[in-house]
Amino acid sequence: MQKEQQPKACDAKYYELLEELQALDFVLVELNLYLNTHPGDFQSIEQYNKFSQERMRVAHEFQQLYGPLTNFGHAFSKYPWEWSQTPWPWQV
Protein backbone atom coordinates (compact mmCIF):
# COMPACT_ATOMS: atom_id res chain seq x y z
CA MET A 1 0.00 0.00 0.00
CA GLN A 2 1.37 3.41 -0.99
CA LYS A 3 1.66 6.11 1.67
CA GLU A 4 -0.38 9.26 1.15
CA GLN A 5 1.85 12.15 0.16
CA GLN A 6 1.87 14.89 2.80
CA PRO A 7 2.16 18.56 1.81
CA LYS A 8 5.58 20.13 2.28
CA ALA A 9 5.99 23.00 4.71
CA CYS A 10 6.32 26.36 2.97
CA ASP A 11 8.10 29.56 3.84
CA ALA A 12 6.34 32.66 5.19
CA LYS A 13 6.25 34.35 1.76
CA TYR A 14 4.13 31.49 0.39
CA TYR A 15 1.43 32.08 2.99
CA GLU A 16 1.72 35.87 2.70
CA LEU A 17 1.08 35.77 -1.05
CA LEU A 18 -1.79 33.29 -0.69
CA GLU A 19 -3.44 35.52 1.91
CA GLU A 20 -3.00 38.55 -0.34
CA LEU A 21 -4.62 36.64 -3.22
CA GLN A 22 -7.56 35.66 -1.00
CA ALA A 23 -8.07 39.29 0.05
CA LEU A 24 -7.91 40.49 -3.55
CA ASP A 25 -10.34 37.79 -4.65
CA PHE A 26 -12.77 38.87 -1.91
CA VAL A 27 -12.61 42.52 -3.04
CA LEU A 28 -13.06 41.51 -6.68
CA VAL A 29 -16.10 39.34 -5.94
CA GLU A 30 -17.71 42.14 -3.92
CA LEU A 31 -17.02 44.73 -6.61
CA ASN A 32 -18.32 42.34 -9.26
CA LEU A 33 -21.58 41.84 -7.35
CA TYR A 34 -21.95 45.60 -6.80
CA LEU A 35 -21.29 46.37 -10.47
CA ASN A 36 -23.95 43.86 -11.52
CA THR A 37 -26.52 46.22 -9.98
CA HIS A 38 -24.65 49.52 -10.55
CA PRO A 39 -23.09 49.14 -14.02
CA GLY A 40 -22.66 52.87 -14.51
CA ASP A 41 -20.50 53.49 -11.43
CA PHE A 42 -17.29 54.63 -13.09
CA GLN A 43 -15.25 54.80 -9.87
CA SER A 44 -16.15 51.21 -8.98
CA ILE A 45 -15.17 50.06 -12.46
CA GLU A 46 -11.82 51.80 -12.01
CA GLN A 47 -11.40 50.07 -8.62
CA TYR A 48 -12.30 46.71 -10.14
CA ASN A 49 -9.73 47.14 -12.91
CA LYS A 50 -7.04 48.30 -10.44
CA PHE A 51 -7.61 45.30 -8.16
CA SER A 52 -7.72 42.95 -11.16
CA GLN A 53 -4.30 44.17 -12.25
CA GLU A 54 -2.95 43.81 -8.72
CA ARG A 55 -4.33 40.26 -8.51
CA MET A 56 -2.61 39.35 -11.79
CA ARG A 57 0.66 40.79 -10.48
CA VAL A 58 0.47 38.88 -7.17
CA ALA A 59 -0.60 35.65 -8.90
CA HIS A 60 2.33 35.97 -11.32
CA GLU A 61 4.74 36.51 -8.42
CA PHE A 62 3.34 33.49 -6.56
CA GLN A 63 3.57 31.27 -9.64
CA GLN A 64 7.14 32.33 -10.38
CA LEU A 65 8.16 31.37 -6.84
CA TYR A 66 5.95 28.38 -6.03
CA GLY A 67 4.32 27.01 -9.18
CA PRO A 68 0.88 27.18 -10.74
CA LEU A 69 -2.27 28.24 -8.90
CA THR A 70 -4.65 26.82 -11.49
CA ASN A 71 -4.42 24.38 -14.35
CA PHE A 72 -5.93 23.98 -17.82
CA GLY A 73 -3.81 26.67 -19.45
CA HIS A 74 -4.21 29.41 -16.85
CA ALA A 75 -0.67 29.06 -15.52
CA PHE A 76 2.70 27.90 -16.81
CA SER A 77 4.74 25.10 -15.30
CA LYS A 78 8.49 24.90 -14.88
CA TYR A 79 10.39 21.69 -15.59
CA PRO A 80 9.71 19.14 -14.20
CA TRP A 81 5.92 19.21 -14.20
CA GLU A 82 4.91 21.04 -11.01
CA TRP A 83 1.39 19.73 -10.46
CA SER A 84 2.74 16.54 -8.94
CA GLN A 85 4.43 18.55 -6.18
CA THR A 86 2.65 19.58 -3.01
CA PRO A 87 1.32 21.49 -1.27
CA TRP A 88 -1.31 22.72 -3.64
CA PRO A 89 -2.78 26.11 -2.71
CA TRP A 90 -6.02 24.56 -1.45
CA GLN A 91 -4.13 22.26 0.94
CA VAL A 92 -2.69 24.99 3.16
mmCIF file of N, CA, C and O in Angstrom:
data_model
loop_
_atom_site.group_PDB
_atom_site.id
_atom_site.type_symbol
_atom_site.label_atom_id
_atom_site.label_comp_id
_atom_site.label_asym_id
_atom_site.label_seq_id
_atom_site.Cartn_x
_atom_site.Cartn_y
_atom_site.Cartn_z
ATOM 1 N N MET A 1 0.838 -1.172 0.000
ATOM 2 C CA MET A 1 0.000 0.000 0.000
ATOM 3 C C MET A 1 0.890 1.245 0.000
ATOM 4 O O MET A 1 1.830 1.344 0.775
ATOM 5 N N GLN A 2 0.576 2.198 -0.862
ATOM 6 C CA GLN A 2 1.374 3.412 -0.990
ATOM 7 C C GLN A 2 0.954 4.441 0.056
ATOM 8 O O GLN A 2 -0.228 4.633 0.316
ATOM 9 N N LYS A 3 1.949 5.084 0.676
ATOM 10 C CA LYS A 3 1.661 6.109 1.668
ATOM 11 C C LYS A 3 1.107 7.355 0.986
ATOM 12 O O LYS A 3 1.526 7.706 -0.111
ATOM 13 N N GLU A 4 0.162 8.008 1.664
ATOM 14 C CA GLU A 4 -0.381 9.259 1.147
ATOM 15 C C GLU A 4 0.683 10.336 1.250
ATOM 16 O O GLU A 4 1.345 10.482 2.271
ATOM 17 N N GLN A 5 0.854 11.095 0.175
ATOM 18 C CA GLN A 5 1.854 12.150 0.157
ATOM 19 C C GLN A 5 1.377 13.333 0.992
ATOM 20 O O GLN A 5 0.280 13.842 0.805
ATOM 21 N N GLN A 6 2.200 13.764 1.941
ATOM 22 C CA GLN A 6 1.867 14.890 2.804
ATOM 23 C C GLN A 6 2.409 16.173 2.183
ATOM 24 O O GLN A 6 3.488 16.175 1.600
ATOM 25 N N PRO A 7 1.662 17.287 2.336
ATOM 26 C CA PRO A 7 2.160 18.559 1.810
ATOM 27 C C PRO A 7 3.461 18.967 2.495
ATOM 28 O O PRO A 7 3.661 18.699 3.674
ATOM 29 N N LYS A 8 4.334 19.613 1.725
ATOM 30 C CA LYS A 8 5.581 20.133 2.281
ATOM 31 C C LYS A 8 5.293 21.435 3.029
ATOM 32 O O LYS A 8 4.380 22.169 2.683
ATOM 33 N N ALA A 9 6.093 21.712 4.021
ATOM 34 C CA ALA A 9 5.991 23.000 4.706
ATOM 35 C C ALA A 9 6.521 24.083 3.770
ATOM 36 O O ALA A 9 7.440 23.848 2.989
ATOM 37 N N CYS A 10 5.926 25.262 3.850
ATOM 38 C CA CYS A 10 6.319 26.362 2.971
ATOM 39 C C CYS A 10 6.846 27.520 3.798
ATOM 40 O O CYS A 10 6.564 27.635 4.987
ATOM 41 N N ASP A 11 7.575 28.402 3.135
ATOM 42 C CA ASP A 11 8.102 29.565 3.836
ATOM 43 C C ASP A 11 7.005 30.611 4.046
ATOM 44 O O ASP A 11 5.898 30.496 3.522
ATOM 45 N N ALA A 12 7.326 31.632 4.820
ATOM 46 C CA ALA A 12 6.343 32.662 5.187
ATOM 47 C C ALA A 12 5.822 33.415 3.968
ATOM 48 O O ALA A 12 4.643 33.800 3.913
ATOM 49 N N LYS A 13 6.660 33.619 2.964
ATOM 50 C CA LYS A 13 6.250 34.353 1.755
ATOM 51 C C LYS A 13 5.119 33.620 1.031
ATOM 52 O O LYS A 13 4.201 34.239 0.494
ATOM 53 N N TYR A 14 5.168 32.303 1.015
ATOM 54 C CA TYR A 14 4.126 31.489 0.387
ATOM 55 C C TYR A 14 2.761 31.836 0.985
ATOM 56 O O TYR A 14 1.807 32.129 0.275
ATOM 57 N N TYR A 15 2.698 31.810 2.309
ATOM 58 C CA TYR A 15 1.432 32.084 2.992
ATOM 59 C C TYR A 15 1.027 33.547 2.855
ATOM 60 O O TYR A 15 -0.156 33.863 2.735
ATOM 61 N N GLU A 16 2.002 34.441 2.863
ATOM 62 C CA GLU A 16 1.724 35.869 2.697
ATOM 63 C C GLU A 16 1.074 36.142 1.339
ATOM 64 O O GLU A 16 0.072 36.860 1.251
ATOM 65 N N LEU A 17 1.637 35.568 0.289
ATOM 66 C CA LEU A 17 1.085 35.773 -1.055
ATOM 67 C C LEU A 17 -0.290 35.127 -1.197
ATOM 68 O O LEU A 17 -1.190 35.708 -1.811
ATOM 69 N N LEU A 18 -0.472 33.936 -0.631
ATOM 70 C CA LEU A 18 -1.788 33.293 -0.691
ATOM 71 C C LEU A 18 -2.844 34.132 0.024
ATOM 72 O O LEU A 18 -3.965 34.284 -0.466
ATOM 73 N N GLU A 19 -2.494 34.684 1.173
ATOM 74 C CA GLU A 19 -3.440 35.520 1.912
ATOM 75 C C GLU A 19 -3.777 36.790 1.124
ATOM 76 O O GLU A 19 -4.926 37.219 1.084
ATOM 77 N N GLU A 20 -2.761 37.365 0.486
ATOM 78 C CA GLU A 20 -3.004 38.548 -0.342
ATOM 79 C C GLU A 20 -3.931 38.216 -1.514
ATOM 80 O O GLU A 20 -4.838 38.992 -1.840
ATOM 81 N N LEU A 21 -3.734 37.064 -2.129
ATOM 82 C CA LEU A 21 -4.616 36.637 -3.219
ATOM 83 C C LEU A 21 -6.051 36.445 -2.730
ATOM 84 O O LEU A 21 -7.004 36.832 -3.408
ATOM 85 N N GLN A 22 -6.211 35.857 -1.556
ATOM 86 C CA GLN A 22 -7.555 35.659 -1.001
ATOM 87 C C GLN A 22 -8.238 36.998 -0.744
ATOM 88 O O GLN A 22 -9.428 37.161 -1.029
ATOM 89 N N ALA A 23 -7.497 37.964 -0.210
ATOM 90 C CA ALA A 23 -8.067 39.288 0.049
ATOM 91 C C ALA A 23 -8.450 39.975 -1.255
ATOM 92 O O ALA A 23 -9.538 40.568 -1.365
ATOM 93 N N LEU A 24 -7.592 39.888 -2.251
ATOM 94 C CA LEU A 24 -7.905 40.492 -3.549
ATOM 95 C C LEU A 24 -9.113 39.814 -4.188
ATOM 96 O O LEU A 24 -9.983 40.490 -4.753
ATOM 97 N N ASP A 25 -9.187 38.500 -4.097
ATOM 98 C CA ASP A 25 -10.343 37.788 -4.648
ATOM 99 C C ASP A 25 -11.635 38.219 -3.958
ATOM 100 O O ASP A 25 -12.667 38.389 -4.609
ATOM 101 N N PHE A 26 -11.588 38.415 -2.650
ATOM 102 C CA PHE A 26 -12.765 38.869 -1.914
ATOM 103 C C PHE A 26 -13.218 40.237 -2.430
ATOM 104 O O PHE A 26 -14.404 40.439 -2.716
ATOM 105 N N VAL A 27 -12.285 41.168 -2.546
ATOM 106 C CA VAL A 27 -12.608 42.518 -3.037
ATOM 107 C C VAL A 27 -13.196 42.438 -4.449
ATOM 108 O O VAL A 27 -14.192 43.102 -4.756
ATOM 109 N N LEU A 28 -12.592 41.616 -5.299
ATOM 110 C CA LEU A 28 -13.063 41.512 -6.681
ATOM 111 C C LEU A 28 -14.465 40.915 -6.770
ATOM 112 O O LEU A 28 -15.286 41.367 -7.570
ATOM 113 N N VAL A 29 -14.758 39.930 -5.944
ATOM 114 C CA VAL A 29 -16.102 39.342 -5.939
ATOM 115 C C VAL A 29 -17.119 40.387 -5.485
ATOM 116 O O VAL A 29 -18.185 40.550 -6.089
ATOM 117 N N GLU A 30 -16.786 41.115 -4.420
ATOM 118 C CA GLU A 30 -17.710 42.136 -3.915
ATOM 119 C C GLU A 30 -17.935 43.238 -4.939
ATOM 120 O O GLU A 30 -19.077 43.673 -5.157
ATOM 121 N N LEU A 31 -16.866 43.701 -5.577
ATOM 122 C CA LEU A 31 -17.022 44.730 -6.606
ATOM 123 C C LEU A 31 -17.824 44.200 -7.797
ATOM 124 O O LEU A 31 -18.650 44.912 -8.368
ATOM 125 N N ASN A 32 -17.579 42.952 -8.163
ATOM 126 C CA ASN A 32 -18.322 42.343 -9.260
ATOM 127 C C ASN A 32 -19.813 42.309 -8.950
ATOM 128 O O ASN A 32 -20.643 42.673 -9.797
ATOM 129 N N LEU A 33 -20.167 41.890 -7.741
ATOM 130 C CA LEU A 33 -21.575 41.843 -7.353
ATOM 131 C C LEU A 33 -22.189 43.245 -7.356
ATOM 132 O O LEU A 33 -23.314 43.443 -7.829
ATOM 133 N N TYR A 34 -21.464 44.219 -6.821
ATOM 134 C CA TYR A 34 -21.949 45.596 -6.800
ATOM 135 C C TYR A 34 -22.165 46.113 -8.223
ATOM 136 O O TYR A 34 -23.193 46.725 -8.531
ATOM 137 N N LEU A 35 -21.187 45.854 -9.095
ATOM 138 C CA LEU A 35 -21.285 46.366 -10.467
ATOM 139 C C LEU A 35 -22.402 45.689 -11.271
ATOM 140 O O LEU A 35 -22.891 46.267 -12.240
ATOM 141 N N ASN A 36 -22.809 44.491 -10.851
ATOM 142 C CA ASN A 36 -23.950 43.855 -11.515
ATOM 143 C C ASN A 36 -25.222 44.682 -11.348
ATOM 144 O O ASN A 36 -26.100 44.653 -12.204
ATOM 145 N N THR A 37 -25.319 45.406 -10.246
ATOM 146 C CA THR A 37 -26.516 46.218 -9.985
ATOM 147 C C THR A 37 -26.265 47.709 -10.167
ATOM 148 O O THR A 37 -27.208 48.503 -10.112
ATOM 149 N N HIS A 38 -25.011 48.109 -10.353
ATOM 150 C CA HIS A 38 -24.649 49.516 -10.550
ATOM 151 C C HIS A 38 -23.652 49.624 -11.710
ATOM 152 O O HIS A 38 -22.520 50.072 -11.530
ATOM 153 N N PRO A 39 -24.047 49.219 -12.916
ATOM 154 C CA PRO A 39 -23.093 49.135 -14.022
ATOM 155 C C PRO A 39 -22.537 50.483 -14.488
ATOM 156 O O PRO A 39 -21.526 50.518 -15.195
ATOM 157 N N GLY A 40 -23.137 51.563 -14.078
ATOM 158 C CA GLY A 40 -22.661 52.872 -14.505
ATOM 159 C C GLY A 40 -21.752 53.557 -13.510
ATOM 160 O O GLY A 40 -21.383 54.717 -13.700
ATOM 161 N N ASP A 41 -21.350 52.884 -12.455
ATOM 162 C CA ASP A 41 -20.501 53.486 -11.427
ATOM 163 C C ASP A 41 -19.045 53.447 -11.891
ATOM 164 O O ASP A 41 -18.329 52.463 -11.712
ATOM 165 N N PHE A 42 -18.616 54.551 -12.472
ATOM 166 C CA PHE A 42 -17.289 54.630 -13.086
ATOM 167 C C PHE A 42 -16.178 54.393 -12.067
ATOM 168 O O PHE A 42 -15.214 53.675 -12.353
ATOM 169 N N GLN A 43 -16.288 54.972 -10.874
ATOM 170 C CA GLN A 43 -15.247 54.799 -9.866
ATOM 171 C C GLN A 43 -15.103 53.340 -9.444
ATOM 172 O O GLN A 43 -13.993 52.860 -9.224
ATOM 173 N N SER A 44 -16.218 52.632 -9.343
ATOM 174 C CA SER A 44 -16.150 51.214 -8.981
ATOM 175 C C SER A 44 -15.534 50.386 -10.096
ATOM 176 O O SER A 44 -14.812 49.417 -9.824
ATOM 177 N N ILE A 45 -15.800 50.758 -11.331
ATOM 178 C CA ILE A 45 -15.168 50.063 -12.462
ATOM 179 C C ILE A 45 -13.659 50.287 -12.417
ATOM 180 O O ILE A 45 -12.873 49.352 -12.628
ATOM 181 N N GLU A 46 -13.250 51.522 -12.134
ATOM 182 C CA GLU A 46 -11.820 51.803 -12.010
ATOM 183 C C GLU A 46 -11.201 50.975 -10.884
ATOM 184 O O GLU A 46 -10.108 50.430 -11.042
ATOM 185 N N GLN A 47 -11.896 50.888 -9.737
ATOM 186 C CA GLN A 47 -11.403 50.072 -8.623
ATOM 187 C C GLN A 47 -11.284 48.612 -9.035
ATOM 188 O O GLN A 47 -10.288 47.958 -8.738
ATOM 189 N N TYR A 48 -12.311 48.100 -9.705
ATOM 190 C CA TYR A 48 -12.303 46.708 -10.143
ATOM 191 C C TYR A 48 -11.096 46.442 -11.038
ATOM 192 O O TYR A 48 -10.372 45.455 -10.859
ATOM 193 N N ASN A 49 -10.857 47.330 -11.994
ATOM 194 C CA ASN A 49 -9.727 47.144 -12.910
ATOM 195 C C ASN A 49 -8.395 47.233 -12.180
ATOM 196 O O ASN A 49 -7.472 46.458 -12.463
ATOM 197 N N LYS A 50 -8.277 48.152 -11.224
ATOM 198 C CA LYS A 50 -7.043 48.296 -10.445
ATOM 199 C C LYS A 50 -6.770 47.027 -9.637
ATOM 200 O O LYS A 50 -5.651 46.498 -9.652
ATOM 201 N N PHE A 51 -7.797 46.514 -8.956
ATOM 202 C CA PHE A 51 -7.610 45.301 -8.159
ATOM 203 C C PHE A 51 -7.382 44.079 -9.045
ATOM 204 O O PHE A 51 -6.658 43.156 -8.652
ATOM 205 N N SER A 52 -7.971 44.047 -10.224
ATOM 206 C CA SER A 52 -7.721 42.946 -11.164
ATOM 207 C C SER A 52 -6.260 42.923 -11.585
ATOM 208 O O SER A 52 -5.636 41.851 -11.637
ATOM 209 N N GLN A 53 -5.709 44.096 -11.880
ATOM 210 C CA GLN A 53 -4.296 44.170 -12.255
ATOM 211 C C GLN A 53 -3.400 43.749 -11.097
ATOM 212 O O GLN A 53 -2.420 43.022 -11.296
ATOM 213 N N GLU A 54 -3.739 44.183 -9.884
ATOM 214 C CA GLU A 54 -2.948 43.808 -8.719
ATOM 215 C C GLU A 54 -3.017 42.299 -8.489
ATOM 216 O O GLU A 54 -2.020 41.658 -8.168
ATOM 217 N N ARG A 55 -4.197 41.704 -8.686
ATOM 218 C CA ARG A 55 -4.327 40.262 -8.515
ATOM 219 C C ARG A 55 -3.468 39.509 -9.523
ATOM 220 O O ARG A 55 -2.812 38.520 -9.195
ATOM 221 N N MET A 56 -3.453 39.986 -10.768
ATOM 222 C CA MET A 56 -2.614 39.354 -11.794
ATOM 223 C C MET A 56 -1.137 39.450 -11.415
ATOM 224 O O MET A 56 -0.384 38.495 -11.587
ATOM 225 N N ARG A 57 -0.730 40.594 -10.876
ATOM 226 C CA ARG A 57 0.659 40.786 -10.476
ATOM 227 C C ARG A 57 1.037 39.823 -9.340
ATOM 228 O O ARG A 57 2.059 39.142 -9.401
ATOM 229 N N VAL A 58 0.183 39.750 -8.316
ATOM 230 C CA VAL A 58 0.465 38.884 -7.170
ATOM 231 C C VAL A 58 0.436 37.408 -7.599
ATOM 232 O O VAL A 58 1.293 36.620 -7.187
ATOM 233 N N ALA A 59 -0.530 37.038 -8.424
ATOM 234 C CA ALA A 59 -0.601 35.650 -8.904
ATOM 235 C C ALA A 59 0.652 35.298 -9.706
ATOM 236 O O ALA A 59 1.204 34.201 -9.554
ATOM 237 N N HIS A 60 1.111 36.215 -10.531
ATOM 238 C CA HIS A 60 2.331 35.975 -11.315
ATOM 239 C C HIS A 60 3.532 35.777 -10.386
ATOM 240 O O HIS A 60 4.331 34.848 -10.578
ATOM 241 N N GLU A 61 3.639 36.642 -9.376
ATOM 242 C CA GLU A 61 4.742 36.508 -8.417
ATOM 243 C C GLU A 61 4.682 35.156 -7.703
ATOM 244 O O GLU A 61 5.694 34.458 -7.579
ATOM 245 N N PHE A 62 3.498 34.776 -7.237
ATOM 246 C CA PHE A 62 3.336 33.487 -6.563
ATOM 247 C C PHE A 62 3.760 32.345 -7.479
ATOM 248 O O PHE A 62 4.509 31.452 -7.075
ATOM 249 N N GLN A 63 3.299 32.366 -8.707
ATOM 250 C CA GLN A 63 3.568 31.274 -9.644
ATOM 251 C C GLN A 63 5.041 31.204 -10.024
ATOM 252 O O GLN A 63 5.570 30.111 -10.232
ATOM 253 N N GLN A 64 5.710 32.337 -10.090
ATOM 254 C CA GLN A 64 7.144 32.329 -10.376
ATOM 255 C C GLN A 64 7.916 31.671 -9.231
ATOM 256 O O GLN A 64 8.891 30.968 -9.458
ATOM 257 N N LEU A 65 7.460 31.900 -8.004
ATOM 258 C CA LEU A 65 8.159 31.366 -6.838
ATOM 259 C C LEU A 65 7.753 29.937 -6.481
ATOM 260 O O LEU A 65 8.596 29.134 -6.069
ATOM 261 N N TYR A 66 6.459 29.617 -6.614
ATOM 262 C CA TYR A 66 5.948 28.375 -6.031
ATOM 263 C C TYR A 66 5.219 27.445 -7.000
ATOM 264 O O TYR A 66 4.807 26.370 -6.609
ATOM 265 N N GLY A 67 5.016 27.866 -8.227
ATOM 266 C CA GLY A 67 4.325 27.007 -9.178
ATOM 267 C C GLY A 67 2.900 27.466 -9.426
ATOM 268 O O GLY A 67 2.443 28.457 -8.861
ATOM 269 N N PRO A 68 2.197 26.744 -10.280
ATOM 270 C CA PRO A 68 0.884 27.182 -10.739
ATOM 271 C C PRO A 68 -0.189 27.190 -9.655
ATOM 272 O O PRO A 68 -0.188 26.363 -8.746
ATOM 273 N N LEU A 69 -1.094 28.158 -9.764
ATOM 274 C CA LEU A 69 -2.270 28.245 -8.898
ATOM 275 C C LEU A 69 -3.445 27.481 -9.487
ATOM 276 O O LEU A 69 -4.265 26.937 -8.761
ATOM 277 N N THR A 70 -3.554 27.497 -10.792
ATOM 278 C CA THR A 70 -4.646 26.816 -11.488
ATOM 279 C C THR A 70 -4.079 26.048 -12.671
ATOM 280 O O THR A 70 -2.953 26.287 -13.088
ATOM 281 N N ASN A 71 -4.877 25.158 -13.201
ATOM 282 C CA ASN A 71 -4.416 24.376 -14.347
ATOM 283 C C ASN A 71 -5.253 24.694 -15.577
ATOM 284 O O ASN A 71 -5.939 25.701 -15.613
ATOM 285 N N PHE A 72 -5.203 23.856 -16.559
ATOM 286 C CA PHE A 72 -5.934 23.979 -17.817
ATOM 287 C C PHE A 72 -5.587 25.259 -18.569
ATOM 288 O O PHE A 72 -6.436 25.978 -19.056
ATOM 289 N N GLY A 73 -4.272 25.567 -18.622
ATOM 290 C CA GLY A 73 -3.811 26.673 -19.448
ATOM 291 C C GLY A 73 -3.861 28.039 -18.804
ATOM 292 O O GLY A 73 -3.599 29.040 -19.464
ATOM 293 N N HIS A 74 -4.168 28.109 -17.519
ATOM 294 C CA HIS A 74 -4.212 29.406 -16.853
ATOM 295 C C HIS A 74 -2.901 29.745 -16.161
ATOM 296 O O HIS A 74 -2.773 30.829 -15.599
ATOM 297 N N ALA A 75 -1.958 28.832 -16.148
ATOM 298 C CA ALA A 75 -0.665 29.059 -15.518
ATOM 299 C C ALA A 75 0.377 28.172 -16.197
ATOM 300 O O ALA A 75 0.074 27.082 -16.652
ATOM 301 N N PHE A 76 1.601 28.662 -16.244
ATOM 302 C CA PHE A 76 2.701 27.901 -16.811
ATOM 303 C C PHE A 76 3.297 26.975 -15.759
ATOM 304 O O PHE A 76 3.095 27.177 -14.567
ATOM 305 N N SER A 77 4.038 25.993 -16.203
ATOM 306 C CA SER A 77 4.742 25.098 -15.296
ATOM 307 C C SER A 77 6.220 25.102 -15.660
ATOM 308 O O SER A 77 6.577 25.118 -16.841
ATOM 309 N N LYS A 78 7.061 25.077 -14.650
ATOM 310 C CA LYS A 78 8.491 24.902 -14.876
ATOM 311 C C LYS A 78 8.754 23.418 -15.107
ATOM 312 O O LYS A 78 7.854 22.591 -14.974
ATOM 313 N N TYR A 79 9.989 23.083 -15.433
ATOM 314 C CA TYR A 79 10.387 21.690 -15.587
ATOM 315 C C TYR A 79 11.017 21.235 -14.288
ATOM 316 O O TYR A 79 11.816 21.966 -13.726
ATOM 317 N N PRO A 80 10.712 20.092 -13.747
ATOM 318 C CA PRO A 80 9.709 19.145 -14.197
ATOM 319 C C PRO A 80 8.299 19.609 -13.855
ATOM 320 O O PRO A 80 8.105 20.569 -13.117
ATOM 321 N N TRP A 81 7.333 18.897 -14.384
ATOM 322 C CA TRP A 81 5.915 19.213 -14.200
ATOM 323 C C TRP A 81 5.621 19.460 -12.730
ATOM 324 O O TRP A 81 5.888 18.626 -11.874
ATOM 325 N N GLU A 82 5.064 20.635 -12.400
ATOM 326 C CA GLU A 82 4.911 21.041 -11.006
ATOM 327 C C GLU A 82 3.630 20.571 -10.330
ATOM 328 O O GLU A 82 3.531 20.607 -9.110
ATOM 329 N N TRP A 83 2.653 20.115 -11.098
ATOM 330 C CA TRP A 83 1.389 19.729 -10.457
ATOM 331 C C TRP A 83 1.504 18.480 -9.609
ATOM 332 O O TRP A 83 0.649 18.211 -8.784
ATOM 333 N N SER A 84 2.574 17.735 -9.772
ATOM 334 C CA SER A 84 2.740 16.541 -8.941
ATOM 335 C C SER A 84 3.394 16.879 -7.602
ATOM 336 O O SER A 84 3.544 16.016 -6.752
ATOM 337 N N GLN A 85 3.785 18.130 -7.418
ATOM 338 C CA GLN A 85 4.431 18.550 -6.176
ATOM 339 C C GLN A 85 3.404 19.201 -5.254
ATOM 340 O O GLN A 85 2.505 19.886 -5.699
ATOM 341 N N THR A 86 3.552 18.974 -3.974
ATOM 342 C CA THR A 86 2.646 19.578 -3.005
ATOM 343 C C THR A 86 3.417 20.559 -2.153
ATOM 344 O O THR A 86 4.640 20.541 -2.154
ATOM 345 N N PRO A 87 2.770 21.425 -1.423
ATOM 346 C CA PRO A 87 1.317 21.486 -1.269
ATOM 347 C C PRO A 87 0.685 22.275 -2.411
ATOM 348 O O PRO A 87 1.297 23.161 -2.987
ATOM 349 N N TRP A 88 -0.538 21.931 -2.702
ATOM 350 C CA TRP A 88 -1.310 22.715 -3.635
ATOM 351 C C TRP A 88 -1.956 23.842 -2.847
ATOM 352 O O TRP A 88 -2.171 23.714 -1.627
ATOM 353 N N PRO A 89 -2.250 24.963 -3.466
ATOM 354 C CA PRO A 89 -2.775 26.113 -2.707
ATOM 355 C C PRO A 89 -3.977 25.792 -1.839
ATOM 356 O O PRO A 89 -4.129 26.362 -0.765
ATOM 357 N N TRP A 90 -4.827 24.869 -2.239
ATOM 358 C CA TRP A 90 -6.024 24.562 -1.446
ATOM 359 C C TRP A 90 -5.730 23.618 -0.274
ATOM 360 O O TRP A 90 -6.603 23.330 0.519
ATOM 361 N N GLN A 91 -4.486 23.158 -0.154
ATOM 362 C CA GLN A 91 -4.132 22.264 0.943
ATOM 363 C C GLN A 91 -3.571 22.993 2.163
ATOM 364 O O GLN A 91 -3.347 22.376 3.186
ATOM 365 N N VAL A 92 -3.307 24.269 2.038
ATOM 366 C CA VAL A 92 -2.694 24.988 3.163
ATOM 367 C C VAL A 92 -3.714 25.830 3.903
ATOM 368 O O VAL A 92 -4.769 26.106 3.441
#
